[in-house]
mmCIF file with all atom_site columns, C-alpha atoms and ligand atoms in Angstrom:
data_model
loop_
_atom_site.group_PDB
_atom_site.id
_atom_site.type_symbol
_atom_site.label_atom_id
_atom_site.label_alt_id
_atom_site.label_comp_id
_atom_site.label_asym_id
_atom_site.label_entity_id
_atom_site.label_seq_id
_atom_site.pdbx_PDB_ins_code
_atom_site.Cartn_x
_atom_site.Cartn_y
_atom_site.Cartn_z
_atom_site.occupancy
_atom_site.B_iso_or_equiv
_atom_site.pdbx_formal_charge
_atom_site.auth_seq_id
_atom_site.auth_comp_id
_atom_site.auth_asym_id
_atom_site.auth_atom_id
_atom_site.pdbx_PDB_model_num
ATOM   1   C CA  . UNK A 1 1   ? 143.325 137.144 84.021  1.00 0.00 ? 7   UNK A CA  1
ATOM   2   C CA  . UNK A 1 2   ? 142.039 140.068 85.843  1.00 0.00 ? 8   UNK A CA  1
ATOM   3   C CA  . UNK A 1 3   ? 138.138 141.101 84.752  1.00 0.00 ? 9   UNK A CA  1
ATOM   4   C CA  . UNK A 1 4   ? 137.601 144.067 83.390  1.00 0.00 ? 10  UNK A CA  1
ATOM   5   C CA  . UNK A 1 5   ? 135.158 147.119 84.408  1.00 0.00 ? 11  UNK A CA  1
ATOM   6   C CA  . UNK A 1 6   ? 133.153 145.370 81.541  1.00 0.00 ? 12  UNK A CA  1
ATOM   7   C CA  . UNK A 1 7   ? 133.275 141.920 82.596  1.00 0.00 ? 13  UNK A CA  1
ATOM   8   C CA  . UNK A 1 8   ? 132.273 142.114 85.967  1.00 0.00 ? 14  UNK A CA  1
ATOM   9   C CA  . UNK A 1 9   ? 129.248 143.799 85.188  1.00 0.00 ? 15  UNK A CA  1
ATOM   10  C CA  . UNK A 1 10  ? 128.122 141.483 82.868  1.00 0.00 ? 16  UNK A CA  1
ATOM   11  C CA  . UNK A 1 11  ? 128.717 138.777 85.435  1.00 0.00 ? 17  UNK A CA  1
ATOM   12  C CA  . UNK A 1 12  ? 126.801 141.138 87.865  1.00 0.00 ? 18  UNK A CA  1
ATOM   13  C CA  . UNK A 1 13  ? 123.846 141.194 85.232  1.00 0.00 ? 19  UNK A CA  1
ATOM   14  C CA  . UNK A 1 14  ? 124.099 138.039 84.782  1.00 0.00 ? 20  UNK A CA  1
ATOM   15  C CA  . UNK A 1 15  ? 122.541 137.439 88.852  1.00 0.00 ? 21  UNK A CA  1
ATOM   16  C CA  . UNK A 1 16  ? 119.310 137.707 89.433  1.00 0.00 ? 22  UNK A CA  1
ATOM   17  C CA  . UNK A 1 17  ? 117.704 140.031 92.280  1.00 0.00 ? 23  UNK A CA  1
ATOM   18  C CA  . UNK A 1 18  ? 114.618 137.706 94.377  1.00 0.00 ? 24  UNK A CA  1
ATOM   19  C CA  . UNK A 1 19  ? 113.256 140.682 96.369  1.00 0.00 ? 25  UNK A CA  1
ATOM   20  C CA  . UNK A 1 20  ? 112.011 139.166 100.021 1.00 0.00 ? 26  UNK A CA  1
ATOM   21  C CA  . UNK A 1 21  ? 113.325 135.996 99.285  1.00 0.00 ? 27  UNK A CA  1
ATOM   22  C CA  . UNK A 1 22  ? 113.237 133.202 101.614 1.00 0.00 ? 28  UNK A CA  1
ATOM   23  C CA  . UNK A 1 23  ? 111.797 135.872 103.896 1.00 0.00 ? 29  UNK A CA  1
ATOM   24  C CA  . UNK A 1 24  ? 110.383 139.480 103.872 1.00 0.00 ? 30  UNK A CA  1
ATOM   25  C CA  . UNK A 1 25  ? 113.517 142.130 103.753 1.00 0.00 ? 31  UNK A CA  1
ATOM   26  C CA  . UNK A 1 26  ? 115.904 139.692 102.196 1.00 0.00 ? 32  UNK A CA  1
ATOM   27  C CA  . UNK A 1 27  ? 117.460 140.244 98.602  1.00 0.00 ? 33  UNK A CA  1
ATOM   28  C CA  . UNK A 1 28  ? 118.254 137.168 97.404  1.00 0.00 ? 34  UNK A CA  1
ATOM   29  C CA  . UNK A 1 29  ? 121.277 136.704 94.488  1.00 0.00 ? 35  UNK A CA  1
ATOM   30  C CA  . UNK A 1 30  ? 119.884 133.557 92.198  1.00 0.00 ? 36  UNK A CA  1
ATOM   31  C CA  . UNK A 1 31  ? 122.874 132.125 90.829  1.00 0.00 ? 37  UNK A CA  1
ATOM   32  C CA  . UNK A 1 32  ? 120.834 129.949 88.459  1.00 0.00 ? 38  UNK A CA  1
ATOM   33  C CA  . UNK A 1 33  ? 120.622 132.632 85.773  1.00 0.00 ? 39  UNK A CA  1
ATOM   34  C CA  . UNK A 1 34  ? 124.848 133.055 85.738  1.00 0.00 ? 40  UNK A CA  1
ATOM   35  C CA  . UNK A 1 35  ? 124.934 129.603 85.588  1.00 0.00 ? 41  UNK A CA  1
ATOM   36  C CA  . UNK A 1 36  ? 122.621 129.045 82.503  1.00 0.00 ? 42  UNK A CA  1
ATOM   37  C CA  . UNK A 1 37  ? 123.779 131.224 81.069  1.00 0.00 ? 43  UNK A CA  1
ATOM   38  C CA  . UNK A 1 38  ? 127.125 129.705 78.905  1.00 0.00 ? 44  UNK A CA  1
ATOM   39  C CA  . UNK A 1 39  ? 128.960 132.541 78.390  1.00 0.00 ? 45  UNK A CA  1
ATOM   40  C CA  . UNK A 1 40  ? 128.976 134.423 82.066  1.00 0.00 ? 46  UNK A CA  1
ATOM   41  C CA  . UNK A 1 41  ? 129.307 130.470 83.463  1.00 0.00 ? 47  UNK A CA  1
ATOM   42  C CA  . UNK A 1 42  ? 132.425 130.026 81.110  1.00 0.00 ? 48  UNK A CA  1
ATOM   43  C CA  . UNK A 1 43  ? 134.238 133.762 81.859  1.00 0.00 ? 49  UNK A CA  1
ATOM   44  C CA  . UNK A 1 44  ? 133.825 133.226 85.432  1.00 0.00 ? 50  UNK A CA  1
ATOM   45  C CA  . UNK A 1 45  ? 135.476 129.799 85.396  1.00 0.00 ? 51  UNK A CA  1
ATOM   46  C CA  . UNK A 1 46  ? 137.746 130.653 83.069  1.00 0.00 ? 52  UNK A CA  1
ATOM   47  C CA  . UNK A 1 47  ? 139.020 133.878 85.762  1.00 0.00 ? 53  UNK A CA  1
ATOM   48  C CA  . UNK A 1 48  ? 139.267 131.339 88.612  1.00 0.00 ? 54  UNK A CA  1
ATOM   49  C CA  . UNK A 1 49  ? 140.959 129.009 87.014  1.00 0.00 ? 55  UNK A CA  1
ATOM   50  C CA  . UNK A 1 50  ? 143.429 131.557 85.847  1.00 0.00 ? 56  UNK A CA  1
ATOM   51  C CA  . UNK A 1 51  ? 143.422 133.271 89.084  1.00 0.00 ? 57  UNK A CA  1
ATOM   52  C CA  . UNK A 1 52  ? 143.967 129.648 91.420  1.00 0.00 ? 58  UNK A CA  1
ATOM   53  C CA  . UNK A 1 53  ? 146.392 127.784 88.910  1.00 0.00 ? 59  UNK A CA  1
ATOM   54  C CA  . UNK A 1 54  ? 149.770 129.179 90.611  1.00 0.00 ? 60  UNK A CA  1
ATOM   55  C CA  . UNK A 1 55  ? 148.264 128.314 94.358  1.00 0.00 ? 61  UNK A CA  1
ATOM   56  C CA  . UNK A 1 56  ? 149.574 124.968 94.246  1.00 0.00 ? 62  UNK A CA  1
ATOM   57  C CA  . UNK A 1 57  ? 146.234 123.338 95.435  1.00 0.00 ? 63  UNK A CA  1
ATOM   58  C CA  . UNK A 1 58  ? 145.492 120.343 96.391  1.00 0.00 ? 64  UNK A CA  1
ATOM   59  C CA  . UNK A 1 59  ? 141.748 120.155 96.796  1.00 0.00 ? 65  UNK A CA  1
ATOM   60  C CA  . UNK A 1 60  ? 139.029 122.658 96.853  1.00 0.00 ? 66  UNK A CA  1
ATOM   61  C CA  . UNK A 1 61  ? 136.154 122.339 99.153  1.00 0.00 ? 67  UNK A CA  1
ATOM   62  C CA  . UNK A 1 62  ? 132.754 123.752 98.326  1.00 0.00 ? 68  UNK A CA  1
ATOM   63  C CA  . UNK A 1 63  ? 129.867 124.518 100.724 1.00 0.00 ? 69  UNK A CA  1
ATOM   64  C CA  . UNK A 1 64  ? 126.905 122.783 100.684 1.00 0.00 ? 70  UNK A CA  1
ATOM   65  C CA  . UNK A 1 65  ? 124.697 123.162 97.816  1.00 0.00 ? 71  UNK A CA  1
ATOM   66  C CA  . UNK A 1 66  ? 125.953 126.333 95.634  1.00 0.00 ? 72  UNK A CA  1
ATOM   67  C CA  . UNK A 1 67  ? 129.562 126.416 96.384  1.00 0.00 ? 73  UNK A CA  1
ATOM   68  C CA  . UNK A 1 68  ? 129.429 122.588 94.675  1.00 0.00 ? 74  UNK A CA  1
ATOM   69  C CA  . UNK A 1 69  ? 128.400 123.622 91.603  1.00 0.00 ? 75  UNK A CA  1
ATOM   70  C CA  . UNK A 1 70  ? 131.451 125.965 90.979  1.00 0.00 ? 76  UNK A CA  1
ATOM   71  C CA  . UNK A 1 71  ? 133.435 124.404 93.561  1.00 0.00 ? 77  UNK A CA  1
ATOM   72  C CA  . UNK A 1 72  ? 133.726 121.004 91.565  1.00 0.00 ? 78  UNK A CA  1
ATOM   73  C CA  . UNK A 1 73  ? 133.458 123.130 88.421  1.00 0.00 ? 79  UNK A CA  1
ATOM   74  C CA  . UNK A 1 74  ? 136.729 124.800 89.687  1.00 0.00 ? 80  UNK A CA  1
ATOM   75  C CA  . UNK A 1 75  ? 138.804 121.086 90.531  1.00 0.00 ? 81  UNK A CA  1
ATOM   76  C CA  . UNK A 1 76  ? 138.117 119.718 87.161  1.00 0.00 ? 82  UNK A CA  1
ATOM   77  C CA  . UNK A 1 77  ? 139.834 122.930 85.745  1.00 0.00 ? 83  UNK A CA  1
ATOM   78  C CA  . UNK A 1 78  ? 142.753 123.048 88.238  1.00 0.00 ? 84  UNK A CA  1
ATOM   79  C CA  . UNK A 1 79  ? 143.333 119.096 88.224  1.00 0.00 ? 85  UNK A CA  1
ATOM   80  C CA  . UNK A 1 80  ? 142.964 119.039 92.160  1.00 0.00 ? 86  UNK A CA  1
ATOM   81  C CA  . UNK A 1 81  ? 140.364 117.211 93.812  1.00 0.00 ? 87  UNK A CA  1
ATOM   82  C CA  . UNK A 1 82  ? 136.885 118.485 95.360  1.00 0.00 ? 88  UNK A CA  1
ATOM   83  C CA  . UNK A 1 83  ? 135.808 117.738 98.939  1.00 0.00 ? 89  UNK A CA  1
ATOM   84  C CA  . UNK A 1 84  ? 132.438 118.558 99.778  1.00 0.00 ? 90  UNK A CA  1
ATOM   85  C CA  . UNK A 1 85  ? 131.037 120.543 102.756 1.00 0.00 ? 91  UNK A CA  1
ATOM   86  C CA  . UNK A 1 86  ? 127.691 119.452 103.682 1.00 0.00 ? 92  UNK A CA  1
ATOM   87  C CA  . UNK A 1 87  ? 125.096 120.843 106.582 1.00 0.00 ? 93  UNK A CA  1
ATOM   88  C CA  . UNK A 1 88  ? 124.444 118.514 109.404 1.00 0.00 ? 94  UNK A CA  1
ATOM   89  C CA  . UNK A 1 89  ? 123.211 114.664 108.734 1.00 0.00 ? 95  UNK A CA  1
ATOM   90  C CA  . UNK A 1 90  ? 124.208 114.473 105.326 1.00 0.00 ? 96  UNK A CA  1
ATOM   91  C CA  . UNK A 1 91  ? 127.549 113.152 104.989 1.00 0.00 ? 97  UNK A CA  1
ATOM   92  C CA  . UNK A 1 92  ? 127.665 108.845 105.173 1.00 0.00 ? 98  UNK A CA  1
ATOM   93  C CA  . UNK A 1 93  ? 130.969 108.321 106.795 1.00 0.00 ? 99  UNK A CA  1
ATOM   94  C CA  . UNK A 1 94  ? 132.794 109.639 110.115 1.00 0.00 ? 100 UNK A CA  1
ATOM   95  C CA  . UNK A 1 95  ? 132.354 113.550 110.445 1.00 0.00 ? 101 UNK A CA  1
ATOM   96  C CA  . UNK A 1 96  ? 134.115 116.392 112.307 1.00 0.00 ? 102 UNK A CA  1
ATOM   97  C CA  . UNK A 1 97  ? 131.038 119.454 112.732 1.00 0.00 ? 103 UNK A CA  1
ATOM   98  C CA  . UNK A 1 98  ? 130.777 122.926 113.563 1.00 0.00 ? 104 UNK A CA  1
ATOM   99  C CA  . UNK A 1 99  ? 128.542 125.279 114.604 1.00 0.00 ? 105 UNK A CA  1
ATOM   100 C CA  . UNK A 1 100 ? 127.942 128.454 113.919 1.00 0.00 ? 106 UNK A CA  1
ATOM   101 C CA  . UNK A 1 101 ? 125.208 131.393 114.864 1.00 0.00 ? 107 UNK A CA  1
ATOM   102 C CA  . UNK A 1 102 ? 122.331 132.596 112.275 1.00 0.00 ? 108 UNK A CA  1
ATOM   103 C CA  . UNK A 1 103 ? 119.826 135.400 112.914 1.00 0.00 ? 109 UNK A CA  1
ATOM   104 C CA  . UNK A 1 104 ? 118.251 133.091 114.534 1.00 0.00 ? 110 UNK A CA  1
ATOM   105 C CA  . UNK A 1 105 ? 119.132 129.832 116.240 1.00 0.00 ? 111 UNK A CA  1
ATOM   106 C CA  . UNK A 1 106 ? 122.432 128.082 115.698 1.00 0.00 ? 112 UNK A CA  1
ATOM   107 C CA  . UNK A 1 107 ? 123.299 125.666 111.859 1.00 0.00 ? 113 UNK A CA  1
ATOM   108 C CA  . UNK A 1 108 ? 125.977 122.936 111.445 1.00 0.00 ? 114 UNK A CA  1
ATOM   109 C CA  . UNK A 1 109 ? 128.564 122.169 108.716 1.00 0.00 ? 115 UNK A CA  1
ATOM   110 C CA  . UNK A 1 110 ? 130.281 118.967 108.508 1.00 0.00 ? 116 UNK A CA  1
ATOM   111 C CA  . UNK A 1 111 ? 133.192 117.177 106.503 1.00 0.00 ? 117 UNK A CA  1
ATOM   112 C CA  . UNK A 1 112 ? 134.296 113.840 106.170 1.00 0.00 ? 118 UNK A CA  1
ATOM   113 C CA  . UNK A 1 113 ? 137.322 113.127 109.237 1.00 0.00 ? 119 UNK A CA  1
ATOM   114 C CA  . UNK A 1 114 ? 139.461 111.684 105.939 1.00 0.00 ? 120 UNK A CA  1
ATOM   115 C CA  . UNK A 1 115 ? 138.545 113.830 103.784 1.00 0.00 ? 121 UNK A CA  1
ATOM   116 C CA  . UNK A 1 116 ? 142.114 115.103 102.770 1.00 0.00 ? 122 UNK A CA  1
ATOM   117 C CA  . UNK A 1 117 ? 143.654 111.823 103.814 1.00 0.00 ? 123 UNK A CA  1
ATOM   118 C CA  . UNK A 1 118 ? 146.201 110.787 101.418 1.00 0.00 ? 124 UNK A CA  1
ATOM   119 C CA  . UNK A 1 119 ? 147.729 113.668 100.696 1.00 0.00 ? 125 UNK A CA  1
ATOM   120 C CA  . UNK A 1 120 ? 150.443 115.360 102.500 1.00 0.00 ? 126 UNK A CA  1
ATOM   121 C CA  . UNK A 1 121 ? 150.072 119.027 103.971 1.00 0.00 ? 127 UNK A CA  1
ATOM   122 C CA  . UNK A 1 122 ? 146.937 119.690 101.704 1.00 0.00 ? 128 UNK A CA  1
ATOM   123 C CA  . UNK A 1 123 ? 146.453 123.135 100.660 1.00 0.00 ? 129 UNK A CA  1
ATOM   124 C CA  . UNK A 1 124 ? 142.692 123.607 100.071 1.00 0.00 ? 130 UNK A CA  1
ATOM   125 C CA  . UNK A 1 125 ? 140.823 126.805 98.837  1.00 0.00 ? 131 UNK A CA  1
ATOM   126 C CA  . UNK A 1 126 ? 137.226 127.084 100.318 1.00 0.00 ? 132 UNK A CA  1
ATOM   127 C CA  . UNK A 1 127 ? 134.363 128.294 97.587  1.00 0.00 ? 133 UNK A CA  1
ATOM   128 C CA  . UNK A 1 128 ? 130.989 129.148 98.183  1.00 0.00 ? 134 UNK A CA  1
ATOM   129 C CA  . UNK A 1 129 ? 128.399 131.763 95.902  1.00 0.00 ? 135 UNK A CA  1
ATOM   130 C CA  . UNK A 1 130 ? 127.833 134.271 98.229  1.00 0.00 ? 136 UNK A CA  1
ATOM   131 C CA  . UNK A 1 131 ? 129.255 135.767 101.432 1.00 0.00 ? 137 UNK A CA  1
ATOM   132 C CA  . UNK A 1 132 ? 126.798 137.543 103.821 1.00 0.00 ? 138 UNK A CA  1
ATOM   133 C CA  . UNK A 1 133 ? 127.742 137.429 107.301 1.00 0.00 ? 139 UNK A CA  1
ATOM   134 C CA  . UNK A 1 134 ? 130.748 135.001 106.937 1.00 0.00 ? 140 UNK A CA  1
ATOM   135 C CA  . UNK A 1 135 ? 129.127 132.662 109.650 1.00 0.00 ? 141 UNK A CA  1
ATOM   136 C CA  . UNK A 1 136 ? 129.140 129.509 107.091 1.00 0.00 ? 142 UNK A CA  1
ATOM   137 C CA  . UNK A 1 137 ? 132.149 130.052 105.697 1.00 0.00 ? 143 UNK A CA  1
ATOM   138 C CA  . UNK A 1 138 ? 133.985 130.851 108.827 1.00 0.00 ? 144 UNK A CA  1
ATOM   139 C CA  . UNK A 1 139 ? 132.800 127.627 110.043 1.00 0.00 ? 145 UNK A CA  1
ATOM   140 C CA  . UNK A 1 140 ? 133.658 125.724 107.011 1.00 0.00 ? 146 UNK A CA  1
ATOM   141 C CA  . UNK A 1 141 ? 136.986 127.275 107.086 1.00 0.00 ? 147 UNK A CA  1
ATOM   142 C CA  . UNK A 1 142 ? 137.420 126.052 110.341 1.00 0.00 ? 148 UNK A CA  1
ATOM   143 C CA  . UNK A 1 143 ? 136.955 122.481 109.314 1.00 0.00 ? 149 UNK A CA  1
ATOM   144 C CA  . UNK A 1 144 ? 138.699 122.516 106.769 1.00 0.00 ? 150 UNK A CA  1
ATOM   145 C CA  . UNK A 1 145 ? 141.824 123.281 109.448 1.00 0.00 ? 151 UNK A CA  1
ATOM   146 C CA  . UNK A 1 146 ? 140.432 121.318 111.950 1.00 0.00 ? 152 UNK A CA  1
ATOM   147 C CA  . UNK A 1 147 ? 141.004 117.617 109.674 1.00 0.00 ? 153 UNK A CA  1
ATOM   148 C CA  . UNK A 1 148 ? 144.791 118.752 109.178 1.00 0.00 ? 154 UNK A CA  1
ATOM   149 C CA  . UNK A 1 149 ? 144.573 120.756 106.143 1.00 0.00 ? 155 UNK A CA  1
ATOM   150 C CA  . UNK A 1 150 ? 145.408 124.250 105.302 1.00 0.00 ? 156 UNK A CA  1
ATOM   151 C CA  . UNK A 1 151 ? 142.355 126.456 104.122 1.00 0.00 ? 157 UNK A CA  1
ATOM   152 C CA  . UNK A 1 152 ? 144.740 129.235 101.790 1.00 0.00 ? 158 UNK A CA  1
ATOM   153 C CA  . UNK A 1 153 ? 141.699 131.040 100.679 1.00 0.00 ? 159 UNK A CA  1
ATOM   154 C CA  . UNK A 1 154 ? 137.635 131.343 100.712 1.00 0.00 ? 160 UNK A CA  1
ATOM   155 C CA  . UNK A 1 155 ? 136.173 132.400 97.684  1.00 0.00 ? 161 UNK A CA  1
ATOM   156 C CA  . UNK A 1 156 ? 133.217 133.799 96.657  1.00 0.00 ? 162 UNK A CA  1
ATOM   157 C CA  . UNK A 1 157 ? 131.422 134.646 93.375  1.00 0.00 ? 163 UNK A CA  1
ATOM   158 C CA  . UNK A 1 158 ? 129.365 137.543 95.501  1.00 0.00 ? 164 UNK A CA  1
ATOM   159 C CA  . UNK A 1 159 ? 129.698 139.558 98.701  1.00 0.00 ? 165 UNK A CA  1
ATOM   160 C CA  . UNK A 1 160 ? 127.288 141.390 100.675 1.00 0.00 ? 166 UNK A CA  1
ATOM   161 C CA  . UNK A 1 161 ? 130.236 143.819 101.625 1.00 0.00 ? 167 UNK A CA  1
ATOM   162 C CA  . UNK A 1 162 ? 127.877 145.909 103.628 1.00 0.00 ? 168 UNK A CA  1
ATOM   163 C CA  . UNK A 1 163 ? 127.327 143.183 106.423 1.00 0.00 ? 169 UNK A CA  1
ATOM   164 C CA  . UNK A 1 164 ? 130.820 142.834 107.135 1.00 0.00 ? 170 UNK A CA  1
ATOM   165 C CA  . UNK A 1 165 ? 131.417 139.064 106.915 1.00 0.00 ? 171 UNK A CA  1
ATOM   166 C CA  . UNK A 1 166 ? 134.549 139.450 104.700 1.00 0.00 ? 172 UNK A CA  1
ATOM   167 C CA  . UNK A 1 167 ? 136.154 141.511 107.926 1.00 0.00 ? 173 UNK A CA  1
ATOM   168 C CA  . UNK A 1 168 ? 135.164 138.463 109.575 1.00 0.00 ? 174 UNK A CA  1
ATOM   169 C CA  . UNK A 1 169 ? 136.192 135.597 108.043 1.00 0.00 ? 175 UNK A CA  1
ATOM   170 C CA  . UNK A 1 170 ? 139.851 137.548 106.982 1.00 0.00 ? 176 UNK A CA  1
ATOM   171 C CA  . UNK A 1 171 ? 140.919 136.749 110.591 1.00 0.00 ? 177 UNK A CA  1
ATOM   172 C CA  . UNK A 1 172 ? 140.735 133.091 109.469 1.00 0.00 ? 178 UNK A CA  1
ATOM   173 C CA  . UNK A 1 173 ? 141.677 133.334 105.975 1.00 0.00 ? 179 UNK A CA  1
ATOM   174 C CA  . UNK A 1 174 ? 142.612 135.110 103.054 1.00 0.00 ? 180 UNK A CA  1
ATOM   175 C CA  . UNK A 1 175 ? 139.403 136.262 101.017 1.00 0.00 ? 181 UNK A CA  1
ATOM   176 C CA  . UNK A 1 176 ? 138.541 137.033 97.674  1.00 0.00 ? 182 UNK A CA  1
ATOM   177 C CA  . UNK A 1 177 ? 135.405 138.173 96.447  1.00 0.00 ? 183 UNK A CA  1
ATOM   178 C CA  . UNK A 1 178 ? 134.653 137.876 92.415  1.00 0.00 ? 184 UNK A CA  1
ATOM   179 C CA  . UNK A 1 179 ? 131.693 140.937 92.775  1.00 0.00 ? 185 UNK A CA  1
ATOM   180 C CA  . UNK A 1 180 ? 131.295 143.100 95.568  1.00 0.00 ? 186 UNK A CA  1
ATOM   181 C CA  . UNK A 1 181 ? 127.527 144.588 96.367  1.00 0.00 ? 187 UNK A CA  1
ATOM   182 C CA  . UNK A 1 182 ? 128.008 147.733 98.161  1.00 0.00 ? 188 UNK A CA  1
HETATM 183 P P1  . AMP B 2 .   ? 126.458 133.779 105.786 1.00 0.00 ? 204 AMP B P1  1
HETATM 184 O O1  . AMP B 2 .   ? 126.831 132.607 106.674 1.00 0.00 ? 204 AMP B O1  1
HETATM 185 O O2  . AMP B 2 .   ? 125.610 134.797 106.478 1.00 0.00 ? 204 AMP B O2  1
HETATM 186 O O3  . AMP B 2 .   ? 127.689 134.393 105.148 1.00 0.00 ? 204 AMP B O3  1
HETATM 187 O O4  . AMP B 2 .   ? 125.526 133.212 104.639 1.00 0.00 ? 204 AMP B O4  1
HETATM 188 C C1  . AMP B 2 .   ? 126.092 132.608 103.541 1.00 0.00 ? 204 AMP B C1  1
HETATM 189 C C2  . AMP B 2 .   ? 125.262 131.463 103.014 1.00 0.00 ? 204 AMP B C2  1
HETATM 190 O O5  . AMP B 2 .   ? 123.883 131.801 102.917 1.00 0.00 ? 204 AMP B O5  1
HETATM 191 C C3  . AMP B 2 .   ? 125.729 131.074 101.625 1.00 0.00 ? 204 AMP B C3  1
HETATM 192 O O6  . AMP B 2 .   ? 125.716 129.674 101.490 1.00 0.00 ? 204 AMP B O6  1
HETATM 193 C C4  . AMP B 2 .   ? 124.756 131.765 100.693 1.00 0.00 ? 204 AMP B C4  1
HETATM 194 O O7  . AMP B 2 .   ? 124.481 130.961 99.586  1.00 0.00 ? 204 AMP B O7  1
HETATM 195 C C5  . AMP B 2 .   ? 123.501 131.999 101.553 1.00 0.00 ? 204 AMP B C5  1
HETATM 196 N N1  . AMP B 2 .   ? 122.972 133.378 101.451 1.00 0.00 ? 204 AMP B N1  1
HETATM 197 C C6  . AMP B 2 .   ? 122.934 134.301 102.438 1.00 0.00 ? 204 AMP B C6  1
HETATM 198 N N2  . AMP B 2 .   ? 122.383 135.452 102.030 1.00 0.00 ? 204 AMP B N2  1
HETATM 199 C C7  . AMP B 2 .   ? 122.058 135.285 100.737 1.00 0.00 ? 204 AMP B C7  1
HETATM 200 C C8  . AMP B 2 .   ? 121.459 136.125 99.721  1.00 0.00 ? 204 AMP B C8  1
HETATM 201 N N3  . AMP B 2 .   ? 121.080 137.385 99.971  1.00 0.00 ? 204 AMP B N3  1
HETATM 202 N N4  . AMP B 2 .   ? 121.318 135.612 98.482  1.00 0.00 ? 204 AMP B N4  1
HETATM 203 C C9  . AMP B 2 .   ? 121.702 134.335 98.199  1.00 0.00 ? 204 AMP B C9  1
HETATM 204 N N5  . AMP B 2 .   ? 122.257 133.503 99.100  1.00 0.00 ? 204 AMP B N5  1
HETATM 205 C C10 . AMP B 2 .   ? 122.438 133.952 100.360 1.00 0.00 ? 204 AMP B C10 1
#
């Protein structure tokens, strides 16, 4: 199911602008108010579902906290299962990291060193809300290769298409973007 001209902006509408948000200069997209509200929450499922039920997947991984809210949403939908992509100290058992580069100073990702054990040649698609610079996800992504599985596709319910990170991360990985902010 492909959104219409219609549909997309009411799942645009349905984000919320936080001007200077966690810092001066930043505009930051609160999914909260999509996600409350049942009817934008429900159409955007409903389009990945559609879009994702034909990639033969066998997990979907979400970043660490937003992308597990639609990321585990998504498994449910597509009977797969949901891995979880956590920053730095948080996961319990054996990890394999990765760091990557922010404005300032340098984050971590992690995932569990079994975490597609089981299951052979796993094909996983990566979700998180919102692409900015790609620096997360292209570390996530990463992982996601690194513990023997095959990252198919990121995908995100926003991107900041003017910073570039989609350019980025497509080196890596296929991308798809649900709403594009020029
Ligand atoms: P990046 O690694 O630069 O692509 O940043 C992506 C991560 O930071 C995602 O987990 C987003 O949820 C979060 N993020 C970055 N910029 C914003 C923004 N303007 N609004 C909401 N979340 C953001």
């Amino acid at each position: 199911m492909t959104l219409t001209t219609q549909e997309r902006a009411f799942l645009m509408a349905s984000i919320r602008d936080i001007p200077d948000f966690p810092k001066p200069g930043i505009v930051f997209k609160d999914i909260t108010t999509l996600l409350a509200n049942k009817d934008a929450f429900a159409l955007l499922m409903r389009h990945l579902s559609e879009r994702y039920s034909a990639y033969n997947l066998s997990h979907v991984a979400g970043i660490d906290a937003r992308g597990f809210i639609f990321g585990a949403a998504l498994a449910q939908m597509l009977g797969v299962g949901f891995v979880p992509i956590r920053k730095k100290g948080k996961l319990p058992y054996t990890t394999v990291s990765e760091k990557y580069s922010l404005e300032y100073g340098v984050d971590e990702v992690e995932i569990h060193i079994d975490a597609f054990s089981g299951v052979e040649a796993p094909k996983v698609l990566l979700i998180d809300d919102l692409i900015a610079t790609g620096g997360t996800a292209y570390a996530a992504a990463s992982l996601i290769n690194k513990v023997g599985a095959e990252c198919v596709e990121a995908c995100f319910i926003m991107g900041l298409d003017f910073l570039g990170g989609q350019n980025r991360l497509g080196e890596l990985v296929e991308v798809y973007t649900v709403i594009g902010v020029d």
